[in-house]
PDB file of C-alpha atoms in Angstrom:
ATOM      1  CA  UNK A 117       2.180  20.915 -11.647  1.00 80.00           C
ATOM      2  CA  UNK A 118       0.232  18.178 -14.016  1.00 90.00           C
ATOM      3  CA  UNK A 119       3.319  16.388 -15.221  1.00 91.00           C
ATOM      4  CA  UNK A 120       4.113  15.607 -11.261  1.00 93.00           C
ATOM      5  CA  UNK A 121       0.338  14.351 -10.471  1.00 93.00           C
ATOM      6  CA  UNK A 122       1.082  12.068 -13.996  1.00 93.00           C
ATOM      7  CA  UNK A 123       3.910  10.893 -12.651  1.00 95.00           C
ATOM      8  CA  UNK A 124       3.295   9.776  -9.162  1.00 93.00           C
ATOM      9  CA  UNK A 125       0.287   8.126 -10.816  1.00 89.00           C
ATOM     10  CA  UNK A 126       2.605   6.346 -12.810  1.00 92.00           C
ATOM     11  CA  UNK A 127       5.392   5.402  -9.971  1.00 92.00           C
ATOM     12  CA  UNK A 128       2.098   4.255  -8.139  1.00 90.00           C
ATOM     13  CA  UNK A 129       0.813   2.075 -11.012  1.00 90.00           C
ATOM     14  CA  UNK A 130       4.227   0.912 -11.508  1.00 92.00           C
ATOM     15  CA  UNK A 131       4.949  -0.104  -8.138  1.00 90.00           C
ATOM     16  CA  UNK A 132       1.687  -1.822  -8.207  1.00 90.00           C
ATOM     17  CA  UNK A 133       1.931  -4.039 -11.166  1.00 90.00           C
ATOM     18  CA  UNK A 134       5.428  -5.152  -9.570  1.00 90.00           C
ATOM     19  CA  UNK A 135       4.332  -5.498  -6.430  1.00 90.00           C
ATOM     20  CA  UNK A 136       5.982  -9.273  -6.193  1.00 89.00           C
ATOM     21  CA  UNK A 137       9.329  -8.151  -7.477  1.00 89.00           C
ATOM     22  CA  UNK A 138       9.605  -5.274  -4.949  1.00 89.00           C
ATOM     23  CA  UNK A 139       8.157  -7.148  -2.123  1.00 88.00           C
ATOM     24  CA  UNK A 140      10.944  -9.233  -0.016  1.00 87.00           C
ATOM     25  CA  UNK A 141       8.146 -11.209   1.533  1.00 86.00           C
ATOM     26  CA  UNK A 142       4.477 -13.161   0.599  1.00 87.00           C
ATOM     27  CA  UNK A 143       2.068 -10.148   2.169  1.00 89.00           C
ATOM     28  CA  UNK A 144       0.342 -13.643   3.858  1.00 89.00           C
ATOM     29  CA  UNK A 145       3.483 -14.852   5.573  1.00 89.00           C
ATOM     30  CA  UNK A 146       3.202 -14.143   9.204  1.00 91.00           C
ATOM     31  CA  UNK A 147       6.405 -13.866  11.024  1.00 88.00           C
ATOM     32  CA  UNK A 148       4.629 -14.416  14.743  1.00 84.00           C
ATOM     33  CA  UNK A 149       7.577 -12.242  17.146  1.00 84.00           C
ATOM     34  CA  UNK A 150       6.713  -9.094  14.474  1.00 86.00           C
ATOM     35  CA  UNK A 151       3.639  -8.142  15.738  1.00 87.00           C
ATOM     36  CA  UNK A 152       3.637  -4.401  15.347  1.00 88.00           C
ATOM     37  CA  UNK A 153       7.064  -4.106  14.511  1.00 88.00           C
ATOM     38  CA  UNK A 154       8.145  -0.479  13.887  1.00 90.00           C
ATOM     39  CA  UNK A 155       9.832   0.632  10.337  1.00 91.00           C
ATOM     40  CA  UNK A 156      12.993  -0.909  10.057  1.00 87.00           C
ATOM     41  CA  UNK A 157      14.566   1.834   7.664  1.00 87.00           C
ATOM     42  CA  UNK A 158      17.895   0.954   5.386  1.00 88.00           C
ATOM     43  CA  UNK A 159      20.898   2.843   6.642  1.00 89.00           C
ATOM     44  CA  UNK A 160      24.221   3.777   4.469  1.00 89.00           C
ATOM     45  CA  UNK A 161      25.994   4.972   7.876  1.00 87.00           C
ATOM     46  CA  UNK A 162      26.515   3.272  10.914  1.00 84.00           C
ATOM     47  CA  UNK A 163      26.989   3.865  14.538  1.00 83.00           C
ATOM     48  CA  UNK A 164      31.098   4.655  13.949  1.00 84.00           C
ATOM     49  CA  UNK A 165      29.851   7.114  11.148  1.00 85.00           C
ATOM     50  CA  UNK A 166      31.204   4.773   8.271  1.00 86.00           C
ATOM     51  CA  UNK A 167      29.754   4.732   4.488  1.00 91.00           C
ATOM     52  CA  UNK A 168      29.009   1.404   3.526  1.00 86.00           C
ATOM     53  CA  UNK A 169      26.339  -0.410   1.523  1.00 86.00           C
ATOM     54  CA  UNK A 170      22.915  -0.396   1.600  1.00 87.00           C
ATOM     55  CA  UNK A 171      22.272  -2.702   5.414  1.00 89.00           C
ATOM     56  CA  UNK A 172      19.093  -2.799   8.180  1.00 88.00           C
ATOM     57  CA  UNK A 173      20.123  -2.820  11.727  1.00 87.00           C
ATOM     58  CA  UNK A 174      18.185  -6.388  13.435  1.00 87.00           C
ATOM     59  CA  UNK A 175      14.846  -5.631  15.242  1.00 87.00           C
ATOM     60  CA  UNK A 176      14.736  -7.749  18.823  1.00 86.00           C
ATOM     61  CA  UNK A 177      11.508  -7.719  20.912  1.00 85.00           C
ATOM     62  CA  UNK A 178      12.733  -6.592  24.131  1.00 87.00           C
ATOM     63  CA  UNK A 179       9.315  -6.480  25.444  1.00 85.00           C
ATOM     64  CA  UNK A 180       6.006  -8.535  24.255  1.00 83.00           C
ATOM     65  CA  UNK A 181       3.586  -7.019  26.446  1.00 83.00           C
ATOM     66  CA  UNK A 182       4.591  -3.795  25.592  1.00 84.00           C
ATOM     67  CA  UNK A 183       5.370  -4.892  22.202  1.00 84.00           C
ATOM     68  CA  UNK A 184       8.712  -2.769  22.150  1.00 88.00           C
ATOM     69  CA  UNK A 185      11.290  -3.619  19.890  1.00 89.00           C
ATOM     70  CA  UNK A 186      15.067  -2.190  19.432  1.00 87.00           C
ATOM     71  CA  UNK A 187      18.076  -2.581  16.673  1.00 86.00           C
ATOM     72  CA  UNK A 188      20.410  -4.383  17.134  1.00 85.00           C
ATOM     73  CA  UNK A 189      23.396  -1.741  16.619  1.00 85.00           C
ATOM     74  CA  UNK A 190      25.981  -4.090  17.219  1.00 86.00           C
ATOM     75  CA  UNK A 191      25.232  -5.872  14.292  1.00 86.00           C
ATOM     76  CA  UNK A 192      24.460  -5.117  10.503  1.00 86.00           C
ATOM     77  CA  UNK A 193      22.672  -7.015   7.559  1.00 85.00           C
ATOM     78  CA  UNK A 194      23.747  -6.386   4.762  1.00 84.00           C
ATOM     79  CA  UNK A 195      20.999  -5.276   1.777  1.00 86.00           C
ATOM     80  CA  UNK A 196      21.311  -8.133  -1.502  1.00 84.00           C
ATOM     81  CA  UNK A 197      20.185  -6.324  -4.944  1.00 86.00           C
ATOM     82  CA  UNK A 198      18.224  -7.860  -7.702  1.00 86.00           C
ATOM     83  CA  UNK A 199      18.290 -12.017  -5.610  1.00 80.00           C
ATOM     84  CA  UNK A 200      15.737 -14.663  -5.399  1.00 81.00           C
ATOM     85  CA  UNK A 201      12.983 -12.992  -7.656  1.00 81.00           C
ATOM     86  CA  UNK A 202      13.190  -9.802  -5.473  1.00 82.00           C
ATOM     87  CA  UNK A 203      14.269  -6.295  -5.926  1.00 85.00           C
ATOM     88  CA  UNK A 204      15.829  -6.023  -2.608  1.00 84.00           C
ATOM     89  CA  UNK A 205      16.189  -8.477   0.219  1.00 83.00           C
ATOM     90  CA  UNK A 206      18.581  -9.275   3.367  1.00 81.00           C
ATOM     91  CA  UNK A 207      21.501 -11.199   2.891  1.00 81.00           C
ATOM     92  CA  UNK A 208      21.641 -13.094   6.385  1.00 79.00           C
ATOM     93  CA  UNK A 209      17.485 -14.081   6.844  1.00 78.00           C
ATOM     94  CA  UNK A 210      18.730 -15.699  10.050  1.00 78.00           C
ATOM     95  CA  UNK A 211      18.552 -12.071  11.834  1.00 77.00           C
ATOM     96  CA  UNK A 212      14.698 -11.992  10.991  1.00 80.00           C
ATOM     97  CA  UNK A 213      12.863 -10.662   8.793  1.00 86.00           C
ATOM     98  CA  UNK A 214      12.963  -7.217   7.042  1.00 84.00           C
ATOM     99  CA  UNK A 215       9.785  -5.714   7.651  1.00 87.00           C
ATOM    100  CA  UNK A 216      10.071  -2.358   5.531  1.00 86.00           C
ATOM    101  CA  UNK A 217       7.582  -0.637   6.693  1.00 91.00           C
ATOM    102  CA  UNK A 218       6.985  -2.405   9.526  1.00 88.00           C
ATOM    103  CA  UNK A 219       4.616  -5.062  10.785  1.00 89.00           C
ATOM    104  CA  UNK A 220       0.409  -5.544  11.371  1.00 90.00           C
ATOM    105  CA  UNK A 221      -0.850  -7.204  14.231  1.00 87.00           C
ATOM    106  CA  UNK A 222      -0.438 -10.544  12.786  1.00 90.00           C
ATOM    107  CA  UNK A 223       3.392  -9.678  12.162  1.00 87.00           C
ATOM    108  CA  UNK A 224       3.094  -9.145   8.320  1.00 92.00           C
ATOM    109  CA  UNK A 225       4.751  -7.040   6.380  1.00 91.00           C
ATOM    110  CA  UNK A 226       3.290  -3.785   6.104  1.00 92.00           C
ATOM    111  CA  UNK A 227       4.873  -2.877   2.541  1.00 91.00           C
ATOM    112  CA  UNK A 228       3.652  -5.899   0.769  1.00 92.00           C
ATOM    113  CA  UNK A 229       0.461  -5.761   1.992  1.00 94.00           C
ATOM    114  CA  UNK A 230       0.052  -2.258   1.049  1.00 93.00           C
ATOM    115  CA  UNK A 231       1.967  -3.044  -2.295  1.00 92.00           C
ATOM    116  CA  UNK A 232      -0.234  -6.296  -3.094  1.00 92.00           C
ATOM    117  CA  UNK A 233      -3.902  -4.128  -2.011  1.00 92.00           C
ATOM    118  CA  UNK A 234      -2.894  -1.457  -4.443  1.00 91.00           C
ATOM    119  CA  UNK A 235      -2.750  -3.782  -7.396  1.00 90.00           C
ATOM    120  CA  UNK A 236      -6.090  -5.455  -6.011  1.00 89.00           C
ATOM    121  CA  UNK A 237      -7.646  -1.824  -6.154  1.00 91.00           C
ATOM    122  CA  UNK A 238      -6.649  -0.188  -9.084  1.00 90.00           C
ATOM    123  CA  UNK A 239      -7.661  -3.668 -11.104  1.00 90.00           C
ATOM    124  CA  UNK A 240     -10.714  -2.994  -9.514  1.00 92.00           C
ATOM    125  CA  UNK A 241     -11.066   0.909 -10.765  1.00 92.00           C
ATOM    126  CA  UNK A 242     -10.356  -0.260 -14.300  1.00 92.00           C
ATOM    127  CA  UNK A 243     -12.758  -2.932 -14.259  1.00 95.00           C
ATOM    128  CA  UNK A 244     -14.811  -0.767 -13.374  1.00 94.00           C
ATOM    129  CA  UNK A 245     -14.495   2.315 -16.196  1.00 95.00           C
ATOM    130  CA  UNK A 246     -14.371  -0.229 -18.530  1.00 96.00           C
ATOM    131  CA  UNK A 247     -18.089  -1.769 -17.180  1.00 95.00           C
ATOM    132  CA  UNK A 248     -19.026   2.092 -17.080  1.00 91.00           C
ATOM    133  CA  UNK A 249     -17.895   2.780 -20.499  1.00 95.00           C
ATOM    134  CA  UNK A 250     -19.466  -0.265 -21.917  1.00 96.00           C
ATOM    135  CA  UNK A 251     -22.876   0.527 -20.103  1.00 92.00           C
ATOM    136  CA  UNK A 252     -22.633   4.473 -20.753  1.00 89.00           C
ATOM    137  CA  UNK A 253     -21.931   3.523 -24.865  1.00 92.00           C
ATOM    138  CA  UNK A 254     -24.627   0.810 -24.944  1.00 92.00           C
ATOM    139  CA  UNK A 255     -26.953   3.123 -23.341  1.00 88.00           C
ATOM    140  CA  UNK A 256     -26.085   6.340 -25.328  1.00 88.00           C
ATOM    141  CA  UNK A 257     -25.932   4.832 -28.762  1.00 90.00           C
ATOM    142  CA  UNK A 258     -29.948   3.090 -27.662  1.00 88.00           C
ATOM    143  CA  UNK A 259     -30.537   7.091 -26.774  1.00 87.00           C
ATOM    144  CA  UNK A 260     -29.251   8.370 -29.952  1.00 87.00           C
ATOM    145  CA  UNK A 261     -31.040   5.490 -32.344  1.00 89.00           C
ATOM    146  CA  UNK A 262     -34.656   4.914 -29.896  1.00 86.00           C
ATOM    147  CA  UNK A 263     -35.337   8.645 -29.613  1.00 82.00           C
ATOM    148  CA  UNK A 264     -38.297   9.985 -28.661  1.00 86.00           C
ATOM    149  CA  UNK A 265     -39.513   8.484 -25.388  1.00 90.00           C
ATOM    150  CA  UNK A 266     -37.109   6.099 -25.038  1.00 89.00           C
ATOM    151  CA  UNK A 267     -34.506   8.886 -25.217  1.00 89.00           C
ATOM    152  CA  UNK A 268     -36.637  10.835 -22.791  1.00 90.00           C
ATOM    153  CA  UNK A 269     -36.722   8.262 -20.228  1.00 90.00           C
ATOM    154  CA  UNK A 270     -33.189   7.262 -19.881  1.00 88.00           C
ATOM    155  CA  UNK A 271     -31.805  11.075 -19.878  1.00 89.00           C
ATOM    156  CA  UNK A 272     -34.613  11.158 -16.722  1.00 90.00           C
ATOM    157  CA  UNK A 273     -32.616   8.075 -14.936  1.00 88.00           C
ATOM    158  CA  UNK A 274     -29.322   9.882 -15.939  1.00 86.00           C
ATOM    159  CA  UNK A 275     -30.167  13.252 -14.553  1.00 88.00           C
ATOM    160  CA  UNK A 276     -31.713  10.992 -11.814  1.00 85.00           C
ATOM    161  CA  UNK A 277     -27.877   9.076 -11.203  1.00 83.00           C
ATOM    162  CA  UNK A 278     -26.297  12.723 -11.312  1.00 85.00           C
ATOM    163  CA  UNK A 279     -28.462  13.883  -8.753  1.00 83.00           C
ATOM    164  CA  UNK A 280     -27.889  11.243  -6.522  1.00 81.00           C
ATOM    165  CA  UNK A 281     -24.703  12.391  -4.183  1.00 82.00           C
ATOM    166  CA  UNK A 282     -26.265  15.668  -3.523  1.00 81.00           C
ATOM    167  CA  UNK A 283     -29.432  14.166  -2.261  1.00 79.00           C
ATOM    168  CA  UNK A 284     -27.868  11.877   0.359  1.00 82.00           C
ATOM    169  CA  UNK A 285     -26.086  15.533   1.537  1.00 82.00           C
ATOM    170  CA  UNK A 286     -29.812  17.149   1.833  1.00 84.00           C
ATOM    171  CA  UNK A 287     -31.137  13.971   3.561  1.00 85.00           C
ATOM    172  CA  UNK A 288     -28.063  14.194   6.541  1.00 86.00           C
ATOM    173  CA  UNK A 289     -28.680  18.208   6.414  1.00 85.00           C
ATOM    174  CA  UNK A 290     -32.771  17.849   6.995  1.00 86.00           C
ATOM    175  CA  UNK A 291     -31.877  14.970   9.926  1.00 88.00           C
ATOM    176  CA  UNK A 292     -29.289  16.615  11.533  1.00 88.00           C
ATOM    177  CA  UNK A 293     -30.733  20.824  11.465  1.00 84.00           C
ATOM    178  CA  UNK A 294     -34.039  21.369  13.580  1.00 81.00           C
ATOM    179  CA  UNK A 295     -36.845  21.928  12.060  1.00 74.00           C
TER     180      UNK A 295
END
């Protein structure tokens, strides 16, 4: 089970690092006619039941007010692998954008935004972890070298920081329960 967790974490990190390669669109690119577009899945079997190379059906906006889209099953748009600096993209861009996870309220590619957002989140986590490591090592070294009053003061400060989350819970319970 632990191996699967490490593997999943590795895949998420790899997807975040390779976000520019994995996403066919920029996360800031807007498609005005694709606001709240549904996900466009990859197909390998067409309407007649024949196996084909991976393709997508273009999405057509049927009703702008209801934000209702339908797949145009009369046209197949094949996917090109490793072209124009992306892992996969549509061969025919005139059929409209291919939004794997759909579009957001501004018509931006949700898949691209998720992967690029993961890059930023993981970078912030790594910087915070390195900052905590350096600060902890410096304060621990200072406490170890100085000893006495400095050591006692730093340990009380560390104890207070460890108790903070529990204090918030106690305060919330105190506010919500009757006297």
